[in-house]
XYZ file of C-alpha atoms in Angstrom:
406
model
C 16.611 0.691 1.240
C 17.582 -2.730 -0.117
C 18.423 -1.400 -3.308
C 19.537 -4.255 -5.439
C 23.399 -4.864 -6.848
C 23.846 -5.078 -10.014
C 26.016 -7.809 -11.093
C 29.116 -7.558 -12.833
C 29.077 -6.274 -16.138
C 31.037 -9.617 -17.698
C 32.457 -11.078 -20.968
C 33.727 -14.477 -22.369
C 36.147 -13.607 -25.132
C 35.627 -17.510 -26.941
C 38.954 -18.714 -28.480
C 40.174 -16.802 -31.635
C 40.826 -20.187 -33.628
C 37.400 -20.973 -32.831
C 36.700 -17.985 -35.170
C 39.224 -18.895 -37.659
C 37.486 -22.089 -38.120
C 34.546 -20.618 -38.986
C 36.031 -17.570 -41.326
C 37.862 -20.221 -43.554
C 33.993 -20.789 -45.128
C 33.174 -17.325 -44.718
C 33.736 -14.046 -46.137
C 30.688 -11.785 -44.967
C 28.876 -11.464 -41.762
C 25.886 -13.028 -43.494
C 27.678 -16.242 -44.411
C 29.317 -16.211 -40.813
C 26.023 -15.877 -38.941
C 24.476 -18.719 -41.069
C 27.536 -20.874 -40.274
C 27.524 -20.440 -36.291
C 23.591 -20.743 -36.288
C 24.142 -23.909 -37.625
C 27.062 -25.425 -36.478
C 28.548 -26.722 -32.730
C 31.790 -24.242 -31.718
C 34.180 -27.527 -30.562
C 35.393 -26.319 -27.476
C 35.757 -28.068 -23.988
C 35.740 -24.980 -22.176
C 33.215 -22.468 -23.598
C 29.525 -22.400 -24.705
C 28.000 -22.572 -28.140
C 26.867 -19.137 -29.461
C 23.303 -19.552 -30.096
C 22.666 -16.938 -32.667
C 19.946 -18.346 -33.900
C 18.017 -17.732 -30.985
C 18.930 -13.694 -30.679
C 17.886 -10.756 -32.190
C 20.663 -9.915 -34.417
C 22.140 -6.106 -35.106
C 24.838 -5.183 -37.081
C 27.262 -2.339 -36.113
C 30.801 -0.467 -37.233
C 31.451 2.105 -34.509
C 31.247 2.779 -30.737
C 28.071 5.035 -31.154
C 26.253 2.768 -33.317
C 27.334 -0.031 -30.486
C 26.155 1.761 -27.802
C 22.567 2.588 -29.589
C 22.190 -0.887 -30.515
C 22.596 -2.043 -26.627
C 20.393 0.638 -25.298
C 17.908 -0.230 -28.013
C 17.670 -3.906 -26.799
C 17.501 -2.660 -23.291
C 14.699 -0.334 -23.933
C 12.637 -3.708 -25.276
C 13.461 -5.546 -22.436
C 15.328 -8.096 -24.600
C 17.017 -10.930 -22.560
C 19.555 -12.081 -25.425
C 20.997 -10.723 -28.646
C 23.543 -10.642 -30.436
C 25.248 -7.851 -32.261
C 27.838 -8.388 -35.117
C 30.467 -5.646 -34.772
C 32.698 -5.134 -37.712
C 35.945 -3.025 -37.109
C 38.872 -2.873 -34.996
C 38.561 -5.056 -32.151
C 41.197 -4.361 -30.001
C 39.362 -1.922 -27.868
C 36.310 -4.017 -28.164
C 35.882 -5.336 -24.268
C 36.587 -1.785 -22.855
C 34.162 -0.565 -25.341
C 31.567 -2.994 -24.256
C 31.271 -2.314 -20.538
C 31.581 1.871 -21.047
C 28.997 1.344 -23.740
C 27.047 -0.373 -20.881
C 28.056 2.376 -18.270
C 26.959 5.130 -20.145
C 23.163 4.008 -20.839
C 22.679 3.214 -17.236
C 23.935 6.722 -16.106
C 22.151 8.654 -19.454
C 18.724 6.954 -19.026
C 17.755 6.515 -15.527
C 14.784 4.472 -15.708
C 16.843 1.608 -17.759
C 19.915 2.353 -14.736
C 17.000 1.356 -11.994
C 15.474 -1.790 -14.070
C 18.742 -3.351 -15.645
C 20.623 -5.618 -13.270
C 23.601 -7.104 -14.942
C 24.932 -8.117 -17.954
C 27.579 -11.257 -19.653
C 28.185 -11.827 -22.630
C 30.693 -14.050 -25.138
C 31.881 -12.857 -28.419
C 34.050 -14.431 -31.350
C 36.088 -12.391 -32.700
C 39.245 -11.662 -34.924
C 40.946 -8.283 -35.472
C 38.456 -6.829 -37.237
C 35.158 -8.203 -36.604
C 33.466 -9.702 -33.891
C 29.862 -11.697 -33.191
C 28.671 -10.992 -29.787
C 25.823 -12.430 -27.733
C 24.615 -10.607 -24.538
C 22.487 -12.145 -21.674
C 20.988 -9.146 -19.793
C 19.124 -9.648 -16.466
C 16.412 -7.258 -15.472
C 14.113 -6.822 -12.668
C 11.448 -7.192 -14.890
C 10.404 -9.375 -17.694
C 9.468 -7.376 -21.072
C 5.746 -8.759 -20.689
C 5.889 -7.250 -17.025
C 7.476 -4.021 -18.807
C 4.226 -3.752 -20.643
C 2.003 -3.877 -17.858
C 3.868 -1.629 -16.001
C 3.182 1.132 -18.846
C -0.710 0.344 -19.401
C -1.432 0.871 -15.478
C 0.908 4.043 -15.845
C -0.822 5.147 -18.743
C -4.279 4.367 -16.773
C -3.224 6.018 -13.369
C -2.106 9.004 -15.917
C -5.662 9.722 -16.636
C -6.843 8.625 -13.389
C -4.333 11.239 -11.369
C -3.881 14.082 -13.296
C -6.081 17.084 -14.730
C -5.034 19.567 -17.536
C -5.618 22.069 -14.974
C -2.937 20.770 -12.176
C -0.133 22.526 -11.055
C 3.312 20.767 -10.821
C 2.932 20.691 -6.755
C -0.937 19.219 -7.267
C 0.982 16.825 -9.706
C 3.813 15.678 -7.037
C 1.138 15.614 -4.496
C -1.202 13.410 -6.300
C 1.548 10.830 -7.542
C 3.092 11.009 -3.631
C -0.098 10.217 -2.115
C -1.131 7.263 -4.827
C 2.441 5.385 -4.168
C 2.272 5.528 -0.288
C -1.307 4.817 -0.041
C -1.219 1.423 -2.034
C 2.236 0.194 -1.467
C 3.590 -1.633 1.640
C 7.511 -1.728 2.151
C 8.404 -5.728 1.891
C 10.963 -7.610 0.441
C 8.271 -10.405 0.167
C 6.762 -10.505 -2.938
C 6.081 -13.109 -6.098
C 7.957 -10.930 -8.375
C 10.985 -8.733 -8.070
C 10.348 -6.446 -5.410
C 12.630 -3.843 -7.098
C 10.037 -3.513 -9.883
C 7.084 -1.439 -10.152
C 5.684 -4.678 -10.899
C 5.607 -5.575 -7.625
C 3.604 -2.794 -6.728
C 1.331 -2.113 -9.503
C 0.173 -6.256 -9.105
C 1.069 -7.174 -5.485
C 0.956 -3.600 -3.446
C 3.964 -4.027 -2.324
C 7.744 -3.622 -2.622
C 11.218 -1.643 -1.895
C 12.927 1.779 -2.298
C 13.943 0.617 -5.711
C 10.465 0.133 -7.118
C 8.599 3.218 -5.207
C 11.036 5.247 -6.927
C 11.086 3.841 -10.352
C 7.676 3.988 -10.412
C 7.531 7.686 -9.152
C 9.673 8.081 -11.897
C 7.451 6.849 -14.297
C 4.329 8.072 -13.389
C 5.638 11.854 -13.383
C 6.972 11.256 -16.349
C 3.342 10.537 -17.440
C 2.554 13.639 -16.152
C 5.138 15.863 -18.435
C 6.975 16.516 -15.306
C 11.221 16.676 -15.267
C 12.410 13.988 -12.894
C 14.935 11.856 -11.848
C 15.963 8.156 -10.539
C 18.752 9.234 -7.662
C 20.806 6.373 -5.963
C 22.426 6.914 -2.737
C 23.105 5.654 0.545
C 20.910 6.275 3.605
C 23.025 3.602 5.811
C 22.139 0.989 3.032
C 22.114 1.417 -0.570
C 18.978 3.734 -1.337
C 16.718 5.141 -4.385
C 14.465 8.383 -4.455
C 14.005 10.825 -6.921
C 14.685 14.674 -7.902
C 12.138 16.243 -9.658
C 11.496 19.693 -10.830
C 8.535 21.966 -9.653
C 7.985 25.328 -11.147
C 11.514 25.445 -12.763
C 13.195 24.433 -9.726
C 14.542 21.030 -8.484
C 13.639 19.448 -5.148
C 14.151 15.829 -3.850
C 11.298 13.254 -3.086
C 11.223 10.107 -1.478
C 8.253 8.367 -1.304
C 9.586 5.433 0.344
C 10.176 7.592 3.813
C 7.028 9.206 2.954
C 5.373 5.754 3.651
C 5.450 5.104 7.037
C 5.848 1.536 8.080
C 4.042 -0.127 11.112
C 4.213 -3.644 12.120
C 0.783 -5.264 11.388
C -0.925 -2.073 10.298
C -4.813 -1.987 10.619
C -6.465 -0.322 7.302
C -6.447 2.974 8.920
C -2.327 2.957 9.646
C -2.103 2.126 5.628
C -3.953 5.304 5.118
C -1.253 7.565 6.925
C 0.454 9.925 5.026
C 3.881 12.257 6.047
C 5.389 14.022 3.945
C 9.209 14.525 5.664
C 11.085 13.870 2.093
C 8.167 15.835 -0.044
C 9.998 18.521 -1.992
C 13.303 18.904 0.067
C 16.057 20.718 -0.615
C 19.739 19.367 -0.768
C 20.136 20.961 3.024
C 17.068 18.983 4.579
C 18.276 15.669 2.156
C 22.338 15.858 3.292
C 21.390 15.263 7.054
C 20.060 11.461 6.242
C 20.787 11.150 2.528
C 24.010 10.621 0.765
C 23.624 10.979 -2.991
C 25.794 8.898 -4.992
C 28.361 11.317 -7.425
C 26.830 11.790 -10.191
C 25.465 15.043 -12.332
C 22.595 14.807 -10.453
C 20.874 18.711 -10.746
C 21.347 20.554 -7.361
C 18.414 21.526 -5.425
C 18.517 24.726 -3.402
C 15.098 25.625 -3.057
C 13.579 26.060 0.624
C 10.052 26.728 -0.721
C 8.744 23.592 0.473
C 10.872 23.037 3.880
C 7.029 23.642 5.786
C 5.909 20.276 4.822
C 8.111 18.815 7.835
C 6.166 17.808 10.207
C 2.972 17.183 8.004
C 1.360 14.023 9.093
C -2.538 12.732 7.415
C -3.433 16.092 6.192
C -7.213 17.402 5.480
C -6.847 20.250 2.769
C -9.868 22.116 2.213
C -9.697 25.330 -0.577
C -6.332 25.993 -0.646
C -5.537 25.461 3.331
C -4.113 22.079 4.261
C -4.667 21.150 7.867
C -2.579 19.082 9.481
C -1.351 17.470 12.916
C 2.107 18.723 13.267
C 4.273 15.523 13.962
C 7.138 18.155 14.746
C 5.456 20.033 17.665
C 3.601 16.764 19.752
C 0.960 16.390 16.644
C -0.910 19.919 17.637
C -3.242 21.301 14.684
C -1.006 23.505 12.295
C -2.139 24.732 8.560
C -0.641 25.595 5.520
C -1.735 27.700 2.963
C -0.777 26.254 -0.624
C -1.282 29.773 -2.487
C 1.327 31.805 -0.755
C 4.552 32.108 -2.525
C 6.617 30.838 0.670
C 4.946 27.955 2.430
C 4.546 28.476 6.424
C 3.347 26.435 9.107
C 1.167 28.578 11.000
C -0.590 26.640 14.332
C -3.913 26.486 14.737
C -4.441 25.334 17.953
C -2.732 23.980 20.938
C -5.038 20.574 20.703
C -3.045 17.590 19.753
C -5.269 16.264 16.951
C -5.471 13.078 14.751
C -8.322 11.831 12.446
C -8.888 14.658 10.779
C -12.359 15.356 8.926
C -14.406 18.475 7.449
C -18.096 19.232 7.781
C -19.902 22.721 7.108
C -16.801 24.751 8.493
C -16.083 22.461 11.596
C -13.021 20.121 12.124
C -14.001 17.023 13.653
C -11.098 14.905 15.189
C -9.818 12.441 17.649
C -8.774 14.969 20.683
C -5.396 13.324 21.870
C -4.959 16.113 24.275
C -8.440 14.606 26.247
C -8.387 11.053 25.840
C -8.570 11.039 22.461
C -12.546 11.758 22.877
C -14.371 12.645 19.434
C -14.360 16.540 19.401
C -14.781 19.423 16.479
C -13.413 22.997 16.576
C -14.100 26.029 13.685
C -11.365 26.438 11.138
C -9.579 29.250 13.494
C -9.035 26.584 16.397
C -11.747 28.421 18.296
C -15.412 26.515 19.435
C -13.788 23.653 20.857
C -15.861 21.077 21.989
C -16.375 17.550 22.741
C -18.660 15.322 20.613
C -18.456 12.062 21.875
C -17.221 11.408 25.156
C -15.564 7.868 23.793
C -11.901 7.405 22.573
C -11.700 7.186 18.452
C -9.395 5.136 16.694
C -10.557 6.724 13.029
C -13.427 8.835 11.550
C -14.568 10.222 8.450
C -17.929 12.078 6.941
C -19.387 11.021 3.865
C -22.674 12.394 2.949
C -23.731 14.457 6.389
C -22.890 11.017 8.336
C -19.948 11.018 10.435
C -18.581 7.501 11.309
C -16.256 6.512 13.760
C -14.534 3.294 15.320
C -13.924 2.694 19.019
C -11.167 1.445 20.640
C -13.117 -1.859 20.359
C -12.539 -2.017 16.450
C -16.465 -1.500 16.419
C -17.489 1.216 13.661
C -20.542 3.910 14.964
C -22.280 6.421 13.103
C -24.427 9.622 13.380
C -26.216 12.320 10.829
C -24.576 15.864 11.508
């Protein structure tokens, strides 16, 4: 949500007579460069090109022009100059086409780029073009992003992980470490805001998801579309098939969240097919891969799961928070009800599930993994619990933490 609008690519063609003034004294681009970098162009309606302050690249055809622009975008250079030798009759169209194709072909650039303006000074067979580019992050901020992605790659992934496990690790990391917010010190559209401030908007979520999954060796796309407003999410290939992943919408938005609220996880938009996403997401008309496999649809309704071995236990938000499980090793994943009991804050110890019993006053309760043996442990409503080193810690409604040995 709150996907940024890219500024319109625009150009200003400086008066041809100005170039003629310089070319009367210069027969080569090198000579022209020297003159343009040291002389002020006399015009009451245009700004002189400050070529000496920019990276200068020389090209002679459309493909070279496009590659040169792309290279500068990838380096996040805010200003650069291209000297073009060749007919300039279609140069304005070439510039706009090149930038549009780069955004379409390079997902990360397409998400981080925010607009270009350029001025060019030309004759029939030569032009000098100065670019001014706006990105959602500076070059130094992008270096920080890369450094953090490299660090997180080692933290999140192991060599034995399946594709599914990698995607879940990335989804969970971003959801648990990000708050949806426009109020950031830097652009909320960049992964930098998430990595530095712990908050951002959908564009930042999806771009960081893209970078982390790429680091994990996954095939992934950055996707734009509409959900009542402009929105961004991802497509990712798992075991050879494409699925949608919306980390923004997997992150519950809670007003004034507690520390426990910030640990909430949902999977309604985790590895979903087109048929599910089309209910509330409209993808831009681009050449995105089709996602038709239904393998992970069982994850709709998964809330705050607890995984024990290959089995995920969870409160099913699509069935009044009743206890369900999914066998993650099954080829076709299926949601299976374990108990009619409504549960929250699942924890496990020695074959027992501990939880807040929403079917009985939110009391601290436990049951066996097969749903049998339900019993109340403490007749007190709890708002959170965890088990570490054979000690169960829980929080009562007054915000006080209590504990006992198991």
